mmCIF file of C-alpha atoms and ligand atoms in Angstrom:
data_model
loop_
_atom_site.group_PDB
_atom_site.id
_atom_site.type_symbol
_atom_site.label_atom_id
_atom_site.label_comp_id
_atom_site.label_asym_id
_atom_site.label_seq_id
_atom_site.Cartn_x
_atom_site.Cartn_y
_atom_site.Cartn_z
ATOM 1 C CA MET A 120 -16.317 -29.492 4.490
ATOM 2 C CA PHE A 121 -16.355 -32.306 1.532
ATOM 3 C CA TYR A 122 -15.685 -29.169 -0.756
ATOM 4 C CA VAL A 123 -12.134 -29.794 -1.133
ATOM 5 C CA PRO A 124 -11.060 -33.612 -1.330
ATOM 6 C CA TYR A 125 -8.577 -34.794 0.966
ATOM 7 C CA PRO A 126 -5.927 -36.093 -1.067
ATOM 8 C CA ALA A 127 -5.244 -39.546 0.968
ATOM 9 C CA ALA A 128 -2.389 -41.634 0.309
ATOM 10 C CA THR A 129 -0.701 -39.023 -2.178
ATOM 11 C CA THR A 130 3.187 -37.804 -1.998
ATOM 12 C CA PRO A 131 2.887 -34.577 -0.224
ATOM 13 C CA ALA A 132 3.584 -31.717 -2.268
ATOM 14 C CA PRO A 133 2.946 -27.957 -2.160
ATOM 15 C CA PRO A 134 -0.704 -27.475 -2.163
ATOM 16 C CA ALA A 135 -3.177 -24.959 -4.612
ATOM 17 C CA LYS A 136 -3.333 -21.484 -3.131
ATOM 18 C CA ASN A 137 -6.262 -21.575 -0.145
ATOM 19 C CA ILE A 138 -6.932 -25.359 -0.790
ATOM 20 C CA ASP A 139 -6.864 -26.541 3.069
ATOM 21 C CA PRO A 140 -8.575 -30.351 2.968
ATOM 22 C CA GLY A 141 -10.210 -30.718 6.220
ATOM 23 C CA ARG A 142 -9.085 -27.658 7.870
ATOM 24 C CA VAL A 143 -12.804 -26.566 7.602
ATOM 25 C CA ARG A 144 -15.420 -27.727 10.496
ATOM 26 C CA PHE A 145 -18.811 -27.044 10.902
ATOM 27 C CA GLU A 146 -18.542 -26.258 14.693
ATOM 28 C CA PRO A 147 -22.076 -26.973 15.636
ATOM 29 C CA LEU A 148 -21.878 -30.661 14.360
ATOM 30 C CA PHE A 149 -18.528 -31.081 16.273
ATOM 31 C CA VAL A 150 -19.713 -29.802 19.470
ATOM 32 C CA ALA A 151 -22.572 -31.986 19.066
ATOM 33 C CA MET A 152 -20.599 -34.677 18.948
ATOM 34 C CA TYR A 153 -17.440 -34.351 20.918
ATOM 35 C CA GLY A 154 -18.909 -31.877 23.824
ATOM 36 C CA ASP A 155 -18.148 -27.924 24.310
ATOM 37 C CA CYS A 156 -14.862 -27.708 26.284
ATOM 38 C CA HIS A 157 -15.838 -24.137 27.332
ATOM 39 C CA LYS A 158 -18.674 -25.762 29.481
ATOM 40 C CA ASN A 159 -16.264 -29.003 30.687
ATOM 41 C CA GLU A 160 -17.968 -31.409 28.614
ATOM 42 C CA VAL A 161 -14.861 -32.945 26.709
ATOM 43 C CA ALA A 162 -12.522 -33.664 29.407
ATOM 44 C CA PRO A 163 -14.447 -35.707 31.203
ATOM 45 C CA LYS A 164 -14.400 -38.106 27.747
ATOM 46 C CA LEU A 165 -10.670 -38.161 27.335
ATOM 47 C CA LYS A 166 -8.982 -41.219 27.916
ATOM 48 C CA ALA A 167 -5.147 -41.969 28.266
ATOM 49 C CA VAL A 168 -3.277 -43.534 25.570
ATOM 50 C CA ASP A 169 0.254 -45.019 25.678
ATOM 51 C CA TRP A 170 2.300 -43.151 23.130
ATOM 52 C CA LEU A 171 4.871 -45.333 21.395
ATOM 53 C CA PRO A 172 5.232 -47.494 24.529
ATOM 54 C CA GLN A 173 8.242 -48.991 23.614
ATOM 55 C CA HIS A 174 10.114 -45.759 23.090
ATOM 56 C CA ASN A 175 8.994 -44.638 26.355
ATOM 57 C CA GLY A 176 6.473 -42.168 24.765
ATOM 58 C CA GLY A 177 4.594 -41.136 27.967
ATOM 59 C CA LYS A 178 0.796 -40.929 27.270
ATOM 60 C CA VAL A 179 -1.511 -38.648 25.500
ATOM 61 C CA SER A 180 -5.400 -38.032 26.214
ATOM 62 C CA VAL A 181 -7.594 -37.883 23.726
ATOM 63 C CA THR A 182 -11.488 -38.314 23.158
ATOM 64 C CA THR A 183 -13.349 -41.894 23.485
ATOM 65 C CA VAL A 184 -15.999 -40.431 21.477
ATOM 66 C CA ASN A 185 -16.472 -41.711 17.478
ATOM 67 C CA GLY A 186 -13.534 -44.491 18.886
ATOM 68 C CA VAL A 187 -10.804 -41.702 18.828
ATOM 69 C CA ALA A 188 -9.028 -42.973 21.623
ATOM 70 C CA GLU A 189 -9.014 -46.683 19.914
ATOM 71 C CA ALA A 190 -7.912 -45.046 16.878
ATOM 72 C CA LEU A 191 -4.765 -43.554 18.026
ATOM 73 C CA ALA A 192 -3.730 -46.604 20.409
ATOM 74 C CA MET A 193 -3.993 -48.308 17.174
ATOM 75 C CA VAL A 194 -1.567 -45.622 15.136
ATOM 76 C CA SER A 195 0.836 -45.510 18.472
ATOM 77 C CA LEU A 196 1.056 -49.232 17.858
ATOM 78 C CA ALA A 197 1.970 -48.992 14.339
ATOM 79 C CA LEU A 198 4.161 -46.061 14.673
ATOM 80 C CA ASP A 199 6.097 -47.999 17.626
ATOM 81 C CA GLN A 200 7.228 -50.579 14.824
ATOM 82 C CA LEU A 201 9.248 -47.576 12.637
ATOM 83 C CA PRO A 202 12.554 -47.980 12.376
ATOM 84 C CA ALA A 203 14.424 -45.770 15.529
ATOM 85 C CA GLU A 204 15.116 -42.942 13.012
ATOM 86 C CA PHE A 205 11.574 -42.019 13.111
ATOM 87 C CA VAL A 206 11.251 -41.568 16.888
ATOM 88 C CA LYS A 207 12.465 -38.226 17.182
ATOM 89 C CA PHE A 208 9.762 -37.040 14.912
ATOM 90 C CA LEU A 209 6.938 -38.489 16.934
ATOM 91 C CA ILE A 210 8.761 -38.038 20.750
ATOM 92 C CA PRO A 211 7.817 -35.620 22.450
ATOM 93 C CA ASN A 212 4.558 -35.108 21.279
ATOM 94 C CA ALA A 213 3.321 -31.593 21.075
ATOM 95 C CA GLY A 214 -0.290 -32.139 22.787
ATOM 96 C CA THR A 215 -3.423 -33.363 21.997
ATOM 97 C CA TYR A 216 -6.263 -31.895 23.950
ATOM 98 C CA ASN A 217 -6.337 -27.930 24.701
ATOM 99 C CA CYS A 218 -9.640 -25.801 25.002
ATOM 100 C CA ARG A 219 -8.535 -23.156 22.446
ATOM 101 C CA ASP A 220 -9.253 -21.340 19.230
ATOM 102 C CA ILE A 221 -7.063 -21.532 15.799
ATOM 103 C CA ALA A 222 -4.722 -18.776 16.651
ATOM 104 C CA GLY A 223 -6.031 -15.637 14.625
ATOM 105 C CA SER A 224 -9.452 -17.043 14.411
ATOM 106 C CA SER A 225 -12.753 -17.342 16.418
ATOM 107 C CA MET A 226 -13.040 -20.851 15.117
ATOM 108 C CA ARG A 227 -11.983 -23.800 17.171
ATOM 109 C CA SER A 228 -9.510 -25.818 17.030
ATOM 110 C CA ALA A 229 -9.436 -29.606 16.651
ATOM 111 C CA HIS A 230 -7.658 -30.070 19.523
ATOM 112 C CA ALA A 231 -10.748 -28.479 21.564
ATOM 113 C CA TYR A 232 -12.497 -31.286 20.790
ATOM 114 C CA GLY A 233 -9.782 -33.970 21.893
ATOM 115 C CA ALA A 234 -10.056 -35.547 18.720
ATOM 116 C CA ALA A 235 -6.178 -33.998 17.378
ATOM 117 C CA ILE A 236 -2.487 -35.207 18.160
ATOM 118 C CA ASP A 237 0.656 -32.734 17.688
ATOM 119 C CA ILE A 238 3.859 -34.901 17.260
ATOM 120 C CA SER A 239 7.135 -33.319 17.546
ATOM 121 C CA THR A 240 7.407 -29.587 17.013
ATOM 122 C CA LYS A 241 11.677 -30.267 16.475
ATOM 123 C CA SER A 242 10.566 -31.360 12.612
ATOM 124 C CA ALA A 243 7.385 -29.426 12.235
ATOM 125 C CA ASP A 244 6.733 -26.357 9.716
ATOM 126 C CA TYR A 245 3.855 -24.192 10.182
ATOM 127 C CA TRP A 246 2.184 -21.483 7.784
ATOM 128 C CA ARG A 247 2.100 -18.861 10.750
ATOM 129 C CA TRP A 248 5.741 -18.842 10.476
ATOM 130 C CA SER A 249 6.458 -18.091 7.030
ATOM 131 C CA ALA A 250 8.422 -15.337 6.330
ATOM 132 C CA ASN A 251 5.301 -13.744 4.236
ATOM 133 C CA PRO A 252 2.197 -15.510 6.191
ATOM 134 C CA GLN A 253 -0.305 -14.115 3.419
ATOM 135 C CA ALA A 254 1.373 -16.132 0.957
ATOM 136 C CA PRO A 255 2.840 -19.200 3.101
ATOM 137 C CA ALA A 256 6.068 -20.822 1.314
ATOM 138 C CA TRP A 257 4.729 -24.591 1.759
ATOM 139 C CA LYS A 258 7.240 -26.687 3.659
ATOM 140 C CA ASN A 259 7.493 -30.095 4.882
ATOM 141 C CA ARG A 260 10.094 -32.322 6.727
ATOM 142 C CA ILE A 261 7.309 -35.181 8.286
ATOM 143 C CA PRO A 262 8.102 -38.523 6.800
ATOM 144 C CA VAL A 263 5.495 -39.625 4.553
ATOM 145 C CA GLU A 264 5.507 -43.148 6.468
ATOM 146 C CA ILE A 265 3.911 -41.316 9.565
ATOM 147 C CA VAL A 266 1.283 -39.683 7.638
ATOM 148 C CA ARG A 267 0.216 -42.898 5.673
ATOM 149 C CA LEU A 268 0.280 -44.526 9.129
ATOM 150 C CA PHE A 269 -2.274 -42.025 10.689
ATOM 151 C CA GLU A 270 -4.266 -42.047 7.514
ATOM 152 C CA GLN A 271 -5.180 -45.883 7.417
ATOM 153 C CA HIS A 272 -6.374 -45.024 11.057
ATOM 154 C CA GLY A 273 -8.762 -42.405 10.585
ATOM 155 C CA PHE A 274 -6.519 -39.150 10.974
ATOM 156 C CA ILE A 275 -5.523 -36.188 8.281
ATOM 157 C CA TRP A 276 -2.356 -34.443 8.415
ATOM 158 C CA GLY A 277 -2.202 -30.662 8.113
ATOM 159 C CA GLY A 278 0.835 -31.007 5.814
ATOM 160 C CA TYR A 279 -1.979 -31.136 3.195
ATOM 161 C CA TRP A 280 -2.892 -27.530 3.792
ATOM 162 C CA TYR A 281 -2.236 -24.681 1.980
ATOM 163 C CA HIS A 282 -2.410 -23.366 5.381
ATOM 164 C CA PHE A 283 0.036 -25.867 6.471
ATOM 165 C CA ASP A 284 0.666 -26.993 10.278
ATOM 166 C CA THR A 285 3.062 -30.507 9.460
ATOM 167 C CA MET A 286 3.016 -31.549 13.049
ATOM 168 C CA HIS A 287 -1.228 -31.775 12.726
ATOM 169 C CA PHE A 288 -3.201 -34.739 12.856
ATOM 170 C CA GLU A 289 -6.980 -35.128 13.476
ATOM 171 C CA TYR A 290 -9.683 -37.870 13.477
ATOM 172 C CA ARG A 291 -11.692 -37.593 10.399
ATOM 173 C CA PRO A 292 -12.396 -40.810 8.479
ATOM 174 C CA GLU A 293 -15.521 -39.276 7.059
ATOM 175 C CA LEU A 294 -12.838 -37.561 4.432
ATOM 176 C CA LEU A 295 -10.584 -40.796 3.821
ATOM 177 C CA PRO A 296 -11.242 -43.598 1.581
ATOM 178 C CA GLN A 297 -12.350 -46.862 3.539
ATOM 179 C CA GLU A 298 -8.982 -48.521 2.261
ATOM 180 C CA ALA A 299 -7.202 -45.556 4.119
ATOM 181 C CA GLY A 300 -8.958 -46.170 7.327
ATOM 182 C CA GLY A 301 -12.203 -44.009 6.388
ATOM 183 C CA TRP A 302 -15.968 -44.680 7.450
HETATM 184 ZN ZN1 ZN B 77 -2.354 -29.640 16.108
#
């Protein structure tokens, strides 16, 4: 989980081959912390958070474990202050909790713990959508301002991954330096 350092606060750029900082999770640890969604242990811990309330973004549900709901509420309030042209990247959001595995793998998605959010799909890029997913061509249209605000509250971004997923953010403060929202 810690082998590849997460490049907090750096300018987004194409990652080196198979460099996926934070995409590896030790599943037994995460299940112990957040619960096993297949045993209905995650859903009872979810809490609804107002998503960009000044822009009527509705509600998103994330876990209260590890303070994720409070952290996402802080992100939401910060994002709400961005200029209006940023809203289209954030609303409508593409979901938080979902009891599923990562597409094409048997590893659980961070969404299965209620500790992740996908922002709008409209400007999202994903390695599986590449013409050649064996050697995906990195692409990103998400403004770095959005990435910085998530990082400041303990969330990492899937846009730093070779197997990129630019709408994806998940709560991983252990990978962030303290000045960037880490523990
Ligand atoms: Zn996601």
